[in-house]
Every structure is written in structure tokens, then in C-alpha cells.
PDB file of C-alpha atoms in Angstrom:
ATOM      1  CA  MET A  54       0.000   0.000   0.000  1.00 63.00           C
ATOM      2  CA  ASP A  55       1.424   3.399  -0.996  1.00 73.00           C
ATOM      3  CA  ARG A  56       2.053   6.001   1.716  1.00 78.00           C
ATOM      4  CA  ILE A  57       1.779   9.724   1.027  1.00 81.00           C
ATOM      5  CA  TYR A  58       3.216  12.164   3.581  1.00 82.00           C
ATOM      6  CA  LYS A  59       1.836  15.674   4.084  1.00 82.00           C
ATOM      7  CA  ASN A  60       2.956  18.447   6.414  1.00 81.00           C
ATOM      8  CA  LYS A  61       0.809  20.659   8.651  1.00 81.00           C
ATOM      9  CA  PHE A  62      -0.098  22.798   5.629  1.00 84.00           C
ATOM     10  CA  ASN A  63      -1.430  19.728   3.750  1.00 83.00           C
ATOM     11  CA  GLU A  64       1.513  19.936   1.314  1.00 83.00           C
ATOM     12  CA  GLU A  65       3.452  17.023  -0.174  1.00 84.00           C
ATOM     13  CA  HIS A  66       6.441  19.369  -0.749  1.00 86.00           C
ATOM     14  CA  PHE A  67       8.582  20.021   2.349  1.00 88.00           C
ATOM     15  CA  PHE A  68      12.093  19.710   3.751  1.00 90.00           C
ATOM     16  CA  VAL A  69      13.322  16.415   5.152  1.00 91.00           C
ATOM     17  CA  ASN A  70      15.842  16.728   7.992  1.00 92.00           C
ATOM     18  CA  VAL A  71      17.613  13.502   8.980  1.00 94.00           C
ATOM     19  CA  PHE A  72      19.974  13.569  11.935  1.00 95.00           C
ATOM     20  CA  GLY A  73      21.767  11.283  14.348  1.00 96.00           C
ATOM     21  CA  THR A  74      24.932  10.760  16.351  1.00 97.00           C
ATOM     22  CA  PRO A  75      27.527   8.208  15.222  1.00 97.00           C
ATOM     23  CA  ARG A  76      29.246   6.306  18.026  1.00 96.00           C
ATOM     24  CA  TRP A  77      32.015   3.746  18.007  1.00 95.00           C
ATOM     25  CA  ASP A  78      34.522   2.281  20.443  1.00 92.00           C
ATOM     26  CA  ASP A  79      36.985   0.585  18.108  1.00 92.00           C
ATOM     27  CA  PRO A  80      39.963   2.804  17.180  1.00 92.00           C
ATOM     28  CA  CYS A  81      40.220   1.082  13.780  1.00 93.00           C
ATOM     29  CA  ILE A  82      37.078   2.925  12.552  1.00 94.00           C
ATOM     30  CA  LYS A  83      37.903   5.993  10.434  1.00 94.00           C
ATOM     31  CA  ASP A  84      36.901   7.925   7.286  1.00 96.00           C
ATOM     32  CA  VAL A  85      33.235   7.933   8.320  1.00 97.00           C
ATOM     33  CA  LYS A  86      30.883   9.571   5.794  1.00 98.00           C
ATOM     34  CA  ALA A  87      27.084   9.771   5.490  1.00 98.00           C
ATOM     35  CA  THR A  88      24.793  10.341   2.517  1.00 98.00           C
ATOM     36  CA  LEU A  89      21.045  10.724   2.193  1.00 97.00           C
ATOM     37  CA  ARG A  90      19.924   8.610  -0.748  1.00 96.00           C
ATOM     38  CA  ASP A  91      17.020   7.159  -2.637  1.00 93.00           C
ATOM     39  CA  LYS A  92      17.009   4.431  -5.272  1.00 90.00           C
ATOM     40  CA  LYS A  93      18.159   6.972  -7.895  1.00 91.00           C
ATOM     41  CA  GLY A  94      21.282   8.087  -6.017  1.00 94.00           C
ATOM     42  CA  VAL A  95      22.681  10.637  -3.559  1.00 96.00           C
ATOM     43  CA  LEU A  96      20.373  13.468  -2.438  1.00 94.00           C
ATOM     44  CA  ASP A  97      22.684  15.079   0.159  1.00 96.00           C
ATOM     45  CA  GLY A  98      26.268  14.472   1.187  1.00 94.00           C
ATOM     46  CA  PRO A  99      28.688  12.921   1.570  1.00 97.00           C
ATOM     47  CA  LYS A 100      29.238  14.527   4.967  1.00 97.00           C
ATOM     48  CA  ASN A 101      32.287  13.698   7.040  1.00 98.00           C
ATOM     49  CA  LEU A 102      31.189  12.428  10.446  1.00 97.00           C
ATOM     50  CA  THR A 103      32.909  12.857  13.779  1.00 96.00           C
ATOM     51  CA  LYS A 104      32.548  10.410  16.640  1.00 96.00           C
ATOM     52  CA  ASN A 105      29.881  11.481  19.173  1.00 96.00           C
ATOM     53  CA  ARG A 106      28.888  14.614  17.160  1.00 97.00           C
ATOM     54  CA  GLU A 107      25.432  15.003  15.677  1.00 97.00           C
ATOM     55  CA  PHE A 108      25.149  15.305  11.893  1.00 97.00           C
ATOM     56  CA  HIS A 109      22.297  16.570   9.688  1.00 97.00           C
ATOM     57  CA  LEU A 110      21.319  15.716   6.125  1.00 97.00           C
ATOM     58  CA  TYR A 111      18.690  17.837   4.338  1.00 95.00           C
ATOM     59  CA  LYS A 112      16.620  17.526   1.198  1.00 93.00           C
ATOM     60  CA  TYR A 113      13.665  19.411  -0.217  1.00 91.00           C
ATOM     61  CA  LYS A 114      11.086  16.716  -0.906  1.00 87.00           C
ATOM     62  CA  SER A 115       9.177  17.311  -4.091  1.00 85.00           C
ATOM     63  CA  SER A 116       6.328  15.101  -5.283  1.00 76.00           C
ATOM     64  CA  ASN A 117       8.703  12.819  -7.226  1.00 77.00           C
ATOM     65  CA  ILE A 118      10.649  11.869  -4.063  1.00 82.00           C
ATOM     66  CA  LEU A 119       9.004   9.272  -1.824  1.00 84.00           C
ATOM     67  CA  ILE A 120       9.930   9.265   1.855  1.00 86.00           C
ATOM     68  CA  ASP A 121       9.600   5.476   1.993  1.00 86.00           C
ATOM     69  CA  GLU A 122      12.443   5.212  -0.559  1.00 90.00           C
ATOM     70  CA  LEU A 123      14.872   7.381   1.447  1.00 93.00           C
ATOM     71  CA  PHE A 124      17.744   5.961   3.455  1.00 96.00           C
ATOM     72  CA  VAL A 125      20.989   7.077   5.063  1.00 97.00           C
ATOM     73  CA  LYS A 126      24.126   5.210   4.088  1.00 98.00           C
ATOM     74  CA  ILE A 127      27.129   5.485   6.377  1.00 97.00           C
ATOM     75  CA  LYS A 128      30.420   4.304   4.914  1.00 97.00           C
ATOM     76  CA  TYR A 129      33.617   3.840   6.869  1.00 96.00           C
ATOM     77  CA  LYS A 130      36.874   1.938   6.988  1.00 95.00           C
ATOM     78  CA  CYS A 131      38.088  -0.482   9.614  1.00 92.00           C
ATOM     79  CA  ASN A 132      41.548  -1.997   9.210  1.00 89.00           C
ATOM     80  CA  ASP A 133      41.518  -0.775   5.576  1.00 86.00           C
ATOM     81  CA  GLU A 134      38.332  -2.750   4.908  1.00 92.00           C
ATOM     82  CA  ASP A 135      35.309  -0.864   3.537  1.00 94.00           C
ATOM     83  CA  LYS A 136      32.112  -1.113   5.601  1.00 94.00           C
ATOM     84  CA  ALA A 137      28.629   0.358   5.220  1.00 95.00           C
ATOM     85  CA  LEU A 138      25.545   0.729   7.369  1.00 94.00           C
ATOM     86  CA  LYS A 139      22.093   1.523   5.969  1.00 96.00           C
ATOM     87  CA  LYS A 140      19.252   3.181   7.910  1.00 95.00           C
ATOM     88  CA  LYS A 141      15.860   3.274   6.165  1.00 92.00           C
ATOM     89  CA  ILE A 142      13.542   6.249   6.468  1.00 88.00           C
ATOM     90  CA  PRO A 143      11.047   6.376   8.158  1.00 81.00           C
ATOM     91  CA  GLN A 144      11.472   2.923   9.789  1.00 84.00           C
ATOM     92  CA  SER A 145      14.732   3.922  11.532  1.00 82.00           C
ATOM     93  CA  CYS A 146      13.348   7.259  12.780  1.00 84.00           C
ATOM     94  CA  ILE A 147      12.739   7.631  16.495  1.00 70.00           C
ATOM     95  CA  GLN A 148       9.272   9.088  16.916  1.00 61.00           C
ATOM     96  CA  ASN A 149       9.287  12.569  18.384  1.00 50.00           C
ATOM     97  CA  LYS A 150       6.893  12.547  21.348  1.00 41.00           C
ATOM     98  CA  GLU A 151       5.966  16.185  20.684  1.00 44.00           C
ATOM     99  CA  GLY A 152       5.012  15.543  17.065  1.00 47.00           C
ATOM    100  CA  LYS A 153       1.790  13.816  16.126  1.00 54.00           C
ATOM    101  CA  GLU A 154       1.072  11.706  13.091  1.00 57.00           C
ATOM    102  CA  MET A 155      -2.376  10.917  11.823  1.00 57.00           C
ATOM    103  CA  SER A 156      -2.905   8.261   9.164  1.00 57.00           C
ATOM    104  CA  ILE A 157      -5.927   8.076   6.911  1.00 60.00           C
ATOM    105  CA  LYS A 158      -6.357   4.871   4.911  1.00 58.00           C
ATOM    106  CA  THR A 159      -8.171   4.569   1.625  1.00 61.00           C
ATOM    107  CA  SER A 160      -8.416   1.523  -0.624  1.00 63.00           C
ATOM    108  CA  ASP A 161      -5.045   1.969  -2.359  1.00 72.00           C
ATOM    109  CA  LYS A 162      -2.993   4.335  -0.181  1.00 76.00           C
ATOM    110  CA  VAL A 163      -2.305   5.695   3.284  1.00 80.00           C
ATOM    111  CA  THR A 164      -1.974   9.440   3.775  1.00 81.00           C
ATOM    112  CA  VAL A 165       0.203  10.340   6.774  1.00 80.00           C
ATOM    113  CA  TYR A 166      -0.211  13.877   8.122  1.00 79.00           C
ATOM    114  CA  PHE A 167       2.340  15.273  10.561  1.00 77.00           C
ATOM    115  CA  ASP A 168       1.885  18.427  12.599  1.00 78.00           C
ATOM    116  CA  THR A 169       5.125  20.187  11.726  1.00 80.00           C
ATOM    117  CA  GLU A 170       6.442  22.060   8.711  1.00 82.00           C
ATOM    118  CA  LEU A 171       9.466  19.757   8.250  1.00 83.00           C
ATOM    119  CA  PHE A 172       9.758  15.985   8.278  1.00 86.00           C
ATOM    120  CA  ASN A 173      12.300  15.436  11.064  1.00 87.00           C
ATOM    121  CA  CYS A 174      13.879  11.998  11.284  1.00 90.00           C
ATOM    122  CA  ASN A 175      15.943  11.398  14.408  1.00 92.00           C
ATOM    123  CA  LEU A 176      18.105   8.311  13.899  1.00 93.00           C
ATOM    124  CA  GLY A 177      19.330   8.603  17.495  1.00 93.00           C
ATOM    125  CA  ASP A 178      22.643   6.957  18.368  1.00 95.00           C
ATOM    126  CA  ILE A 179      24.122   5.071  15.425  1.00 95.00           C
ATOM    127  CA  ARG A 180      26.533   2.424  16.663  1.00 95.00           C
ATOM    128  CA  LEU A 181      29.363   1.576  14.247  1.00 95.00           C
ATOM    129  CA  LYS A 182      31.112  -1.729  14.797  1.00 88.00           C
ATOM    130  CA  PRO A 183      34.124  -3.339  13.153  1.00 85.00           C
ATOM    131  CA  VAL A 184      32.009  -6.409  12.275  1.00 66.00           C
ATOM    132  CA  ASP A 185      28.218  -6.725  12.403  1.00 51.00           C
ATOM    133  CA  LYS A 186      26.949  -9.487  10.149  1.00 45.00           C
ATOM    134  CA  GLN A 187      23.347  -8.219  10.179  1.00 39.00           C
ATOM    135  CA  ASN A 188      23.880  -4.552   9.305  1.00 44.00           C
ATOM    136  CA  ILE A 189      27.293  -4.090   7.749  1.00 41.00           C
ATOM    137  CA  SER A 190      28.375  -5.197   4.316  1.00 44.00           C
ATOM    138  CA  LYS A 191      31.478  -4.746   2.226  1.00 44.00           C
ATOM    139  CA  THR A 192      31.092  -1.995  -0.333  1.00 42.00           C
ATOM    140  CA  LYS A 193      33.213  -0.031  -2.723  1.00 41.00           C
ATOM    141  CA  MET A 194      33.910   3.424  -1.378  1.00 40.00           C
ATOM    142  CA  GLN A 195      32.728   6.080  -3.817  1.00 41.00           C
TER     143      GLN A 195
END
């Protein structure tokens, strides 16, 4: 079922703000970069990330960009091996307790209204590990 997102002004066009804080303990982790992407490619970034410092990625969402196709890709090196972590939007977003969402279902789609001007996606703490078989895969660094 398709999902359509609208802001407090009933608009499908708005800014998407994705943010989080990368954390890691292993000193081998370096060259950490984040991009906001969809299936067509990079929408914002790459941004160099610093351990324990919040980062932000922004994109103006027009009608041809679907929030459900957005994701953040974090690439890094550990012992000269390329690693990547993917966080899907909006599934990886921590719900803001102050913001409200209201969903209205029709036969072929769900319209999600949120009570702010922006779509804020808080990824929270993003833990980078030297090896995590579920979330990290080898990739070519671009």
C-alpha cells in the first residue's frame, strides 16, 4: 500500500531533515561519511562524520521523491576494509513525542499527516562496529 506524507499545511512538498549521532569504540574505525539517498542516487552528502557529534542531512522533498524510498548510508573503513551501514527512512526514525502523526487509509494508499512544517527523522545513536553481520556489508567506497 502506498504512503503519502503531508505536512501541517497539507503539502506534499517540504524539507526532510535527517539527523543522528555516530558512536564507536573501536579505534580502527575511520573515514566515516554519510549520505542521504534514494534508489536513484545521492540526495545530500557525503558529509564527514565525527565520533559522538550530531550530523544533519537535508533535502527538499518534491512530489517525485518518496519518503519510503529514502535511506541514510554510512560508509567507513576499519583496518583498511570498507564497511557500510544503511538506515531506512522512516522505519529507523525515532518518533518525536511532541510531534503527532495521523494516518488516513483509503483503498489503495495511506496518507500520513504530521503536525510540523518539516519531516524530522531522528536516527538517534548510530553504533558503528568493526564487524556486524546483520547490518554491515562490504562496499566499494565512492
